[in-house]
Short mmCIF file of C-alpha atoms in Angstrom, two decimals:
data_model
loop_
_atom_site.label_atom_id
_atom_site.label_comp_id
_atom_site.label_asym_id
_atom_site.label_seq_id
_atom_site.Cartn_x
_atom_site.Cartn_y
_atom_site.Cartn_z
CA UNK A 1 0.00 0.00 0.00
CA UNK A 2 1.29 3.79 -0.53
CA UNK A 3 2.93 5.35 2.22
CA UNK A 4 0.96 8.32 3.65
CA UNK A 5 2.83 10.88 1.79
CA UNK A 6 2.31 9.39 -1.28
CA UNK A 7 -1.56 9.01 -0.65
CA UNK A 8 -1.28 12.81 -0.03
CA UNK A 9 0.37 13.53 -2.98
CA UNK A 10 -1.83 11.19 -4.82
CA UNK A 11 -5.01 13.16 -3.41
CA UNK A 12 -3.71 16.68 -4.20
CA UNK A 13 -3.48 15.68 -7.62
CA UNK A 14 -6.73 14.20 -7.76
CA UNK A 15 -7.85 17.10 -5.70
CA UNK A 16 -6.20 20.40 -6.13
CA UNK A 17 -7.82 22.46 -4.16
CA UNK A 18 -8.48 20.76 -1.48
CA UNK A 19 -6.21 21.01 1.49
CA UNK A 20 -4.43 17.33 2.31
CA UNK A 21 -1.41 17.27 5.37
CA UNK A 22 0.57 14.27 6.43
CA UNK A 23 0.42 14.07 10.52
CA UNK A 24 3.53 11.54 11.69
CA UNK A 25 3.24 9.61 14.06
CA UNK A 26 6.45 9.43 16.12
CA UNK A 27 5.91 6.36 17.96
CA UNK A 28 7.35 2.93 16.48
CA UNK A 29 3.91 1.64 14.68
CA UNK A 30 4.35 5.09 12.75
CA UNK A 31 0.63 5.18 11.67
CA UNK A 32 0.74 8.10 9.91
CA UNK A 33 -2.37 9.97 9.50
CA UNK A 34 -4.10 12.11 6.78
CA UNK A 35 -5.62 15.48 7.90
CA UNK A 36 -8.61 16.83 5.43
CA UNK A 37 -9.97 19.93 5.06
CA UNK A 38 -13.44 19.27 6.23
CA UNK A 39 -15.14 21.30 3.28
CA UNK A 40 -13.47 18.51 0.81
CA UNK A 41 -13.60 15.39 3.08
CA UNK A 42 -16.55 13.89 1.75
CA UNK A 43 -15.15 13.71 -1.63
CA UNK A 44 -11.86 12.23 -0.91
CA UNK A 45 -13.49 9.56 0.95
CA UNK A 46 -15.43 8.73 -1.85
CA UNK A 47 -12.65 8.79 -3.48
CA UNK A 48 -10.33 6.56 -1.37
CA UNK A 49 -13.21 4.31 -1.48
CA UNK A 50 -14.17 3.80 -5.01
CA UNK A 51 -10.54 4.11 -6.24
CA UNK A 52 -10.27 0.52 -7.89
CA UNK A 53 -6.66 0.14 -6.08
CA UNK A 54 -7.03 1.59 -2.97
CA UNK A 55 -10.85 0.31 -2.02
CA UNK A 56 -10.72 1.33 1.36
CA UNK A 57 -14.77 -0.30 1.79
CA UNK A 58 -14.47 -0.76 5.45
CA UNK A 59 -14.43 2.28 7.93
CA UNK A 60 -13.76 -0.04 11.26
CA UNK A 61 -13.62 2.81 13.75
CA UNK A 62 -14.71 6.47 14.30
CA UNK A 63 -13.10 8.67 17.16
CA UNK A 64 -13.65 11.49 19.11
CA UNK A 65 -10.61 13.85 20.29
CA UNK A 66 -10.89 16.90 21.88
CA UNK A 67 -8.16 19.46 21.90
CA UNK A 68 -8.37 22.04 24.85
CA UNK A 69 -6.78 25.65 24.06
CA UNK A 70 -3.51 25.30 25.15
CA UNK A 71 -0.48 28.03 26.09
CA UNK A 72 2.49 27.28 25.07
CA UNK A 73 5.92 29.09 26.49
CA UNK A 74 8.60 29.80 24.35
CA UNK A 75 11.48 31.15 24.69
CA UNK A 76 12.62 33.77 22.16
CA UNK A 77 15.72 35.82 22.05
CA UNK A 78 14.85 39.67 20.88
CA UNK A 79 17.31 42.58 19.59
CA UNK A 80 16.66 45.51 22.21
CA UNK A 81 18.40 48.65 23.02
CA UNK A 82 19.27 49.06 26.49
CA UNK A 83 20.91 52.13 27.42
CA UNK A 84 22.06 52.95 23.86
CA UNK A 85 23.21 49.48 23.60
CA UNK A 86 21.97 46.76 21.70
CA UNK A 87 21.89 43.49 23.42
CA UNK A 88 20.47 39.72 22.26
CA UNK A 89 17.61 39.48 25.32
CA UNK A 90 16.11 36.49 26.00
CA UNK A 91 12.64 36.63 26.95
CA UNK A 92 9.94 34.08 27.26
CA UNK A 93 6.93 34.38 25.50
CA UNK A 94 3.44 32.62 26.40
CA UNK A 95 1.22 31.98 23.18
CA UNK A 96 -2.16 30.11 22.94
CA UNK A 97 -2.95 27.45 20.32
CA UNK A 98 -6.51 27.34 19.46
CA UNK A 99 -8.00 24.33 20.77
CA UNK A 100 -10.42 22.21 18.31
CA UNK A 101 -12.60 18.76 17.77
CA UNK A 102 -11.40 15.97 16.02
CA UNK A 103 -13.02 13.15 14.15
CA UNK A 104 -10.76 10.06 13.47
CA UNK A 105 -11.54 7.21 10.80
CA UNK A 106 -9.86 4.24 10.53
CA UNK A 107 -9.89 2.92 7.19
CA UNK A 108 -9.28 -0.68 6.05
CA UNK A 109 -9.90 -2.37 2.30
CA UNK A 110 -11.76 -5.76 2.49
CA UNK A 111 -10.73 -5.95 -0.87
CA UNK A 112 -7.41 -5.43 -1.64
CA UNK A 113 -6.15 -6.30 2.56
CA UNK A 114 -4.50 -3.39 2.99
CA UNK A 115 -5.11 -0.46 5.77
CA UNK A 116 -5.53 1.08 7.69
CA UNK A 117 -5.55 4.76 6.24
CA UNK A 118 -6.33 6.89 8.78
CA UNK A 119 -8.27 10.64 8.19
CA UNK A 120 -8.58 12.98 10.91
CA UNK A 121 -11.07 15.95 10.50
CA UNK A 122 -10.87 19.49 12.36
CA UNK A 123 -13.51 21.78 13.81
CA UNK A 124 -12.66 25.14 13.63
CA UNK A 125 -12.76 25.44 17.51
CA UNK A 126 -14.61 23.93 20.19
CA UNK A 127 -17.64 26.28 20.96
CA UNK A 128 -19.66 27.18 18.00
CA UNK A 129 -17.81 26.01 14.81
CA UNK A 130 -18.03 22.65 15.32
CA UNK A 131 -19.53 21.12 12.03
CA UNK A 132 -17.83 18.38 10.37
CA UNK A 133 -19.34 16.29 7.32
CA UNK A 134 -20.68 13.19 7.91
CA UNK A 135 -19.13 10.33 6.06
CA UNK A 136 -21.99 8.11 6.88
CA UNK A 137 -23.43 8.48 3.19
CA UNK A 138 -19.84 6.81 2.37
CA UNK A 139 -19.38 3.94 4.76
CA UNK A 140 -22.59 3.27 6.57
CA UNK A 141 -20.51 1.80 9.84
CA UNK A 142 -20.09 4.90 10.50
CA UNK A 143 -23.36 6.20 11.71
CA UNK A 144 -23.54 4.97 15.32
CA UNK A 145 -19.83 6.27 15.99
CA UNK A 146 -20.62 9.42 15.35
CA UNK A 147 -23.83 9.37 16.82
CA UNK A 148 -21.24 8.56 20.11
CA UNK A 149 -18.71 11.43 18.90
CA UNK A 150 -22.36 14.03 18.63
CA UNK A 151 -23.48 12.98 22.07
CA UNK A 152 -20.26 12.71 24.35
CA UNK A 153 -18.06 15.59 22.33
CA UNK A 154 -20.71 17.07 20.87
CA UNK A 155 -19.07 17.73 17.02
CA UNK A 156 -22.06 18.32 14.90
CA UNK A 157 -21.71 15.79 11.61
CA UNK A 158 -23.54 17.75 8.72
CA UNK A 159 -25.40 15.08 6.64
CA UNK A 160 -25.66 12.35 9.10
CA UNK A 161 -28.93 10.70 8.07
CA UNK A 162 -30.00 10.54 12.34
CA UNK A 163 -28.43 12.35 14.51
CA UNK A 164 -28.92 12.03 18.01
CA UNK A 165 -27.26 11.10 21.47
CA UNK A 166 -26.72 7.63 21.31
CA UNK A 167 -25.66 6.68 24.73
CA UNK A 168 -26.64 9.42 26.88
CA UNK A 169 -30.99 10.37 27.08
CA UNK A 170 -32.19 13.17 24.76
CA UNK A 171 -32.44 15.78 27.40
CA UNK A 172 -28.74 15.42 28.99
CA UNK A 173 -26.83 18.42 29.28
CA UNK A 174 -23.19 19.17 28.18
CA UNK A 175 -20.67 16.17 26.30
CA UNK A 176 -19.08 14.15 29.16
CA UNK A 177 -15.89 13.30 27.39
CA UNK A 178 -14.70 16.95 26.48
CA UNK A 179 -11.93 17.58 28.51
CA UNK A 180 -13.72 21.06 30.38
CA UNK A 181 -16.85 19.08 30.96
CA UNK A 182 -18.21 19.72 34.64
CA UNK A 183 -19.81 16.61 36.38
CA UNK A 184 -22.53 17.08 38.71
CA UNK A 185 -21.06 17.37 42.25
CA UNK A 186 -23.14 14.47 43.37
CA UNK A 187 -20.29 13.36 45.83
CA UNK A 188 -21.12 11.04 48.43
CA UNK A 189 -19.98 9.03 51.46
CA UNK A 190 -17.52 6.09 50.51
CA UNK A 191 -15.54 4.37 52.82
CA UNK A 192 -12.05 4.47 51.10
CA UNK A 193 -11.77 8.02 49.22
CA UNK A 194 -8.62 8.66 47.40
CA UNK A 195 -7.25 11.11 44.97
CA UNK A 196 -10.01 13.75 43.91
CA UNK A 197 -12.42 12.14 45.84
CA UNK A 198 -10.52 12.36 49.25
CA UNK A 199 -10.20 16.42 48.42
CA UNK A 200 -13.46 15.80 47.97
CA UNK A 201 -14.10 13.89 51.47
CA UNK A 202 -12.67 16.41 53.40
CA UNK A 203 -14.70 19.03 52.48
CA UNK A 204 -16.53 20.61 55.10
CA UNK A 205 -20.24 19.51 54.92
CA UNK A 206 -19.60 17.23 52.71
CA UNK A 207 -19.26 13.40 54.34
CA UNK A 208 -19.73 14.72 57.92
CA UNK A 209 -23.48 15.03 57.09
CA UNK A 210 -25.76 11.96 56.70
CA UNK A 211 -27.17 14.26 53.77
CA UNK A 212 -26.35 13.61 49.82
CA UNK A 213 -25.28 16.13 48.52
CA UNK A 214 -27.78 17.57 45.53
CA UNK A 215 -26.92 17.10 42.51
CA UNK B 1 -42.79 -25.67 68.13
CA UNK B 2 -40.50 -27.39 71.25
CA UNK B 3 -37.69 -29.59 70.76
CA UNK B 4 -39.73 -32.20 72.01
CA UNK B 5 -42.02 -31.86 69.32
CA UNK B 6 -39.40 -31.84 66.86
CA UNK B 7 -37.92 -35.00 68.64
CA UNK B 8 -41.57 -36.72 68.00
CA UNK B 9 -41.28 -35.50 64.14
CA UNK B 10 -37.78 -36.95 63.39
CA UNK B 11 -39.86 -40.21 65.23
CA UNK B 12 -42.45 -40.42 63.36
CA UNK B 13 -40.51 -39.41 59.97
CA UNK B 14 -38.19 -42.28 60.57
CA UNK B 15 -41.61 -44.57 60.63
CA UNK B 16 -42.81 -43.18 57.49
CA UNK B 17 -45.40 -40.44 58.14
CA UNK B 18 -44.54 -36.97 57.40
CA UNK B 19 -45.81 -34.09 59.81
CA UNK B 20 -45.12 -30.41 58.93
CA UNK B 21 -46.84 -27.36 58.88
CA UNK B 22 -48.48 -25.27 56.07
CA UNK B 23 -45.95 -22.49 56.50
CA UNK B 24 -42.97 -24.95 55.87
CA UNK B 25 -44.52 -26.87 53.06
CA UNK B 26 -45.17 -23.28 51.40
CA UNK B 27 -41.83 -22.12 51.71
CA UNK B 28 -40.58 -25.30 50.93
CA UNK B 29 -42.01 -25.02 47.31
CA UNK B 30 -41.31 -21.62 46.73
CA UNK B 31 -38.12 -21.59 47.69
CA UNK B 32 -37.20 -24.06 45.39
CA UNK B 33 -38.81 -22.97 42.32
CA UNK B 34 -37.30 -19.19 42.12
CA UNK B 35 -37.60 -18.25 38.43
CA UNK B 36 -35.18 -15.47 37.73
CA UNK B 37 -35.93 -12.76 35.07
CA UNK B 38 -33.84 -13.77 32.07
CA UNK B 39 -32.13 -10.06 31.64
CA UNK B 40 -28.27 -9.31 32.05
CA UNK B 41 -26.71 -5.76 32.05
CA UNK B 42 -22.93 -6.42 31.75
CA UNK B 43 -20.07 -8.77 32.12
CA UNK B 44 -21.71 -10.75 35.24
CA UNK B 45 -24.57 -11.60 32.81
CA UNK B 46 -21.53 -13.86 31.69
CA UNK B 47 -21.04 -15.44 34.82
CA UNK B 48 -24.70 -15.94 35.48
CA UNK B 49 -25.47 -17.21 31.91
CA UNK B 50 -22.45 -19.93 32.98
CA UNK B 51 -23.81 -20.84 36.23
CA UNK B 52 -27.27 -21.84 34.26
CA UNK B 53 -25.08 -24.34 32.20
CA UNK B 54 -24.20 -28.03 33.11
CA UNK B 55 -21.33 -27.09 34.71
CA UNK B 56 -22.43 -25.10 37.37
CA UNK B 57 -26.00 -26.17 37.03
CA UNK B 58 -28.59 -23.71 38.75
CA UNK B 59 -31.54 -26.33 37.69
CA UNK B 60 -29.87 -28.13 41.20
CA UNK B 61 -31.73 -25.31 42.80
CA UNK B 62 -34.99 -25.17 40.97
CA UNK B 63 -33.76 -22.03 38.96
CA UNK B 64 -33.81 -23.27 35.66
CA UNK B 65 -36.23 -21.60 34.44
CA UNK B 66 -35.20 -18.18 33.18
CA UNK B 67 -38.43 -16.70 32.50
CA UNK B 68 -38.23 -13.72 29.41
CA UNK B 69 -41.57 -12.18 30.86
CA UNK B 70 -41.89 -10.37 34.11
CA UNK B 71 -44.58 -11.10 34.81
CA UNK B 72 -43.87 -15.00 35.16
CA UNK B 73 -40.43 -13.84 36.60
CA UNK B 74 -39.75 -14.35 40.74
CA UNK B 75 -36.29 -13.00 41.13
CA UNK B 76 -34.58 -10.62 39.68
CA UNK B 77 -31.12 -10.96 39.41
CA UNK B 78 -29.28 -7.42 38.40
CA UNK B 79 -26.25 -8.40 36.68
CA UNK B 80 -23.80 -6.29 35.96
CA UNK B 81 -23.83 -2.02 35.82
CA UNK B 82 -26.95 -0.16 35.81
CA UNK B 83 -26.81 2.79 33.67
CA UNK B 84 -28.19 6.20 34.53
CA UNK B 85 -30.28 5.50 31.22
CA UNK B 86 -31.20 2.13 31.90
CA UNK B 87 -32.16 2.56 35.78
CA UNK B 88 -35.90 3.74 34.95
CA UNK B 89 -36.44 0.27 32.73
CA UNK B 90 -35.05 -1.77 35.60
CA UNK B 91 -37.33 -0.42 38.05
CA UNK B 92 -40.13 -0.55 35.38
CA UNK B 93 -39.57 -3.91 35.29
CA UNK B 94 -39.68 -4.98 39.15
CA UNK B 95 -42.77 -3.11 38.97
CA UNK B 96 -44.15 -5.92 36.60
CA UNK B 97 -43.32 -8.55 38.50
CA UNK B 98 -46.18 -10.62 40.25
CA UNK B 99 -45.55 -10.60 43.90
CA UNK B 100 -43.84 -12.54 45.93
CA UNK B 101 -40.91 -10.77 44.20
CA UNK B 102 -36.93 -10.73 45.28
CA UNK B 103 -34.07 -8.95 43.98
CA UNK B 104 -30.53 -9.97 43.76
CA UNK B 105 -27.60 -7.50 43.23
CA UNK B 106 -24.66 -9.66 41.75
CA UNK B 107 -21.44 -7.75 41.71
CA UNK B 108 -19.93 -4.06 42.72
CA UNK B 109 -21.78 -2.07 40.31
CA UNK B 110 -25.44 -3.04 40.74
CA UNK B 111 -24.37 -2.91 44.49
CA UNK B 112 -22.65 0.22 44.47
CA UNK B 113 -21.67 1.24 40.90
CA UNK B 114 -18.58 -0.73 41.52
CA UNK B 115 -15.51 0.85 39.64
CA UNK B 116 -17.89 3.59 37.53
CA UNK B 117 -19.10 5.03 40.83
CA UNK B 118 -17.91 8.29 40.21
CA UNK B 119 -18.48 8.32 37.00
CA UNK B 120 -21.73 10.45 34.72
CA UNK B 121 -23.43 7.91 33.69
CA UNK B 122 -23.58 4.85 35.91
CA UNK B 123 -26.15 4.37 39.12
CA UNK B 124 -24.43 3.87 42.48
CA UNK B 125 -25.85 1.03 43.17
CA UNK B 126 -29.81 0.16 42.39
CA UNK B 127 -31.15 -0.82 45.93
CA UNK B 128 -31.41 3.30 45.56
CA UNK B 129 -35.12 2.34 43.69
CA UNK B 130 -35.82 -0.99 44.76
CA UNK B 131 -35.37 -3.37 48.09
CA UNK B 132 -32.54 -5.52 47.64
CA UNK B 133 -32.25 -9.24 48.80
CA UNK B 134 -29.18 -10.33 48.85
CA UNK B 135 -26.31 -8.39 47.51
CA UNK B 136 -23.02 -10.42 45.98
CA UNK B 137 -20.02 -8.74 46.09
CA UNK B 138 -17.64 -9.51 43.06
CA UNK B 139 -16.07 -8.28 39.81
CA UNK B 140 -17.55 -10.29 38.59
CA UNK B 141 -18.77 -12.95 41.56
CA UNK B 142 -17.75 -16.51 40.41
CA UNK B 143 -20.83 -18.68 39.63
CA UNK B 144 -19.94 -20.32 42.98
CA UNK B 145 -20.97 -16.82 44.31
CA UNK B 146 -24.44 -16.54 42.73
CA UNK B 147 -25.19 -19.76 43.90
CA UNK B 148 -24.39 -19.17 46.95
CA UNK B 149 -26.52 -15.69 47.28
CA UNK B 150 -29.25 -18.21 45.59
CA UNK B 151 -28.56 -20.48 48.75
CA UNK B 152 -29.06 -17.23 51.10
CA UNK B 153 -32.33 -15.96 49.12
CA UNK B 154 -33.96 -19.55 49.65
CA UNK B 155 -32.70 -19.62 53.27
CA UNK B 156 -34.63 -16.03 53.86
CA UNK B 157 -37.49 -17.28 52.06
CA UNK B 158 -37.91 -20.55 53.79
CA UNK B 159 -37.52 -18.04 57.17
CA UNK B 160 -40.84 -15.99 56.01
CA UNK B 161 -43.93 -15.87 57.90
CA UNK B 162 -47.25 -16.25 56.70
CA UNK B 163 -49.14 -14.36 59.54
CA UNK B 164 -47.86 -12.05 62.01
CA UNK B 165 -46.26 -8.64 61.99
CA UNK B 166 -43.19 -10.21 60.26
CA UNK B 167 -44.94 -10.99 57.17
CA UNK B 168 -43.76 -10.41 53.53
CA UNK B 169 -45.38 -7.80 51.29
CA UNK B 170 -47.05 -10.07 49.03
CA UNK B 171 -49.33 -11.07 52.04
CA UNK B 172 -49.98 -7.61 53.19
CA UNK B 173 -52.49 -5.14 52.17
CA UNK B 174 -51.16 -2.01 53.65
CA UNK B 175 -47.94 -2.55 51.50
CA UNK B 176 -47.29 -2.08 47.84
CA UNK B 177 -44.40 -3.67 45.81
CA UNK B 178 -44.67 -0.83 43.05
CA UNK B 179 -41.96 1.74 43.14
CA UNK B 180 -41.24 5.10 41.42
CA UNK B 181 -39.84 5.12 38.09
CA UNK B 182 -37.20 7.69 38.11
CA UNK B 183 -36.97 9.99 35.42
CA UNK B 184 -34.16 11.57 33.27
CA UNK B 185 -33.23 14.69 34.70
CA UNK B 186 -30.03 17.23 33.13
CA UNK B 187 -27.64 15.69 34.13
CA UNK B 188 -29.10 12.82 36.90
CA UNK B 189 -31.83 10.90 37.35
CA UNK B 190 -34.60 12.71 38.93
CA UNK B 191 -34.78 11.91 42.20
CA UNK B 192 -31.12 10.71 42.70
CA UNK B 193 -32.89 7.71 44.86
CA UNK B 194 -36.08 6.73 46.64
CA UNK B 195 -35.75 8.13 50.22
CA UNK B 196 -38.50 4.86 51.09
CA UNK B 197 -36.07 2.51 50.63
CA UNK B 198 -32.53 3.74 50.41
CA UNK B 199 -30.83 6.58 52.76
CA UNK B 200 -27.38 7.36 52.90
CA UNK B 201 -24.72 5.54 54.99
CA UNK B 202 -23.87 7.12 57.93
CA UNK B 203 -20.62 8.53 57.22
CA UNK B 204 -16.85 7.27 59.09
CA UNK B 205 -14.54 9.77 59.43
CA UNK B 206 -11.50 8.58 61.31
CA UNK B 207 -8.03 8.32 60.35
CA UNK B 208 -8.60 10.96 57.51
#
């Protein structure tokens, strides 16, 4: 099977507007991954999976990530004039990366035994962009998984032929598995606390009363 | 009855006639004919599916029968994690049982939501909505386990009264065996448990 740079290159020719990058992955299994510009994903995957020798016809797996905003400190070294001197400063700077959804498919070929090609797709951020296309209409396996990536990180799939929370009830609140999700302080008595929960168990009123706490 | 009474049963047993009394004979049967509910939630459905096979054989206590109906069901054996979103159908479904009616809760999460406790989406524990029987610790209990909490739920049945104070639900009138569906709240289940039958543990705070 081609390597994922030349299943990149392949797809910028096929596609040359559309927006293909190569993420590496450092660790020894090297599964390299395809990122897709979301507006073109849809077509590549048809693509990849009507290409007579690539026939990716199996979609095994559908993930949710979520990327927090994170700051990242760097240290920089500026030109500045001190005193009517110009000296090299060092100075550290602290800059924020944008944090973002992702959708991850795992793509294998039935066919040809080959895979898997894996496509990750980006939301623009994580509050109100947060559409993705659905690749349901291309590989039907995929339509409870992201029914699971709507209701626990809550990326929107645009073209998903039923899209609701799948494991959660209709009228939940919030997407558990986003990383700045809030549980419900429903803490309550339990005989060996530890970690969190023994911050937790030492809390005045909380423990000491025979009372649950509300939720 | 006296021990000299029981002294002229084993007599009289040993010559061939059988005296006994209404209350033993009834809790004789029943206690070994409990049809369980045939419903699993999780992994110990595993081990409870295996201890209704020949090797660990619950037919030896007249427990064969895994009835798909509730309403032929006796006991109800919650196997395995109860779900936030599942908890309403579970009590929904002891509801539909006939009376006389038991509950068993095999393993740490239908006890006490086991190793999801703290989690969103899992109940800590359901003898929050309905009365437990006997609960079987375990992740999962062995299918030596269940059989033994099946031993203990005959052993309390066979222990039942039919008159008196002491007498089960399904023979009182003041009593019902129908408990409140929760419903799905925001982010819980609305009410978080049924103060009638479940209240908090009283809490140990030493050493801390």
């Amino acid at each position: 099977m081609e390597s994922a740079e030349q299943l990149r290159d392949r797809l910028i020719a096929a596609f040359p507007e559309a927006r293909v990058e190569v993420l590496t992955n450092p660790a020894p299994v090297a599964q390299h991954s395809l990122i897709l510009d979301p507006a073109h994903a849809a077509q590549i995957a048809t693509y990849l999976r009507d290409a007579p020798d690539l026939a990716f016809d199996y979609a095994s797996n559908v993930t949710g990530v979520d990327r927090p905003d994170r700051e990242i400190k760097e240290k920089i070294t500026i030109k500045e004039t001190v005193d009517g001197e110009e000296k090299e400063v060092a100075k550290e700077v602290t800059r924020t990366e944008p944090g973002y959804l992702e959708a991850v498919y795992h793509l294998y070929s039935m066919a040809k035994r080959h895979g898997p090609v894996i496509l990750r797709l980006r939301t623009e951020n994580r509050t109100d962009r947060v559409t993705l296309p659905s690749l349901t209409p291309v590989w039907r396996s995929c339509e409870f998984q992201e029914r699971e990536i709507y209701d626990l990180f809550g990326i929107v799939f645009e073209g998903h032929p039923d899209l609701r929370r799948l494991l959660m009830w209709d009228d939940f609140e919030g997407h558990p598995m986003r990383k700045d999700y809030v549980e419900p302080d429903d803490y309550e008595w339990e005989p060996t606390p530890h970690d969190a929960f023994l911050i937790k168990a030492k809390r005045p009123g909380t423990g000491e009363e025979a009372a649950p706490a509300a939720s | 009855m006296t021990e000299a009474d029981e002294k002229t049963i084993q007599d009289l047993r040993r010559s061939g006639i059988l005296l006994t009394t209404l209350e033993d004979l009834y809790n004789w049967g029943r206690s070994n004919s409990v049809w369980p509910l045939q419903f699993g939630l999780a992994c110990c459905a595993i081990e409870m599916i295996a201890a209704s096979m020949s090797r660990f054989d619950i037919a030896r206590f007249g427990s064969e029968v895994f009835r798909p109906s509730p309403r032929q069901a006796d006991l109800m054996i919650v196997s395995g994690t109860v779900t936030k979103k599942m908890a309403p159908q579970v009590v929904r479904l002891y509801n539909q049982m006939p009376e006389p009616k038991y509950v068993i809760a095999m393993g740490a999460c239908a006890i006490s939501g086991g190793p999801f406790k703290q989690g969103y989406n899992v109940l800590k524990g359901i003898d929050r909505y309905i009365p437990v029987d006997v609960h079987i610790p375990g992740c999962p209990p062995r299918p030596e386990a269940l059989l033994h909490g099946l031993m203990e739920l005959q052993e309390k049945i066979r222990e039942q009264n039919l008159t008196g104070e002491n007498r089960p639900r399904h023979l009182r009138s003041d009593v019902s065996g129908e408990f409140p569906v929760p419903e799905f709240g925001t982010c819980d289940l609305e009410p978080p448990s049924n103060p009638a039958v479940w209240t908090p543990p009283e809490p140990i705070r030493e050493g801390l």
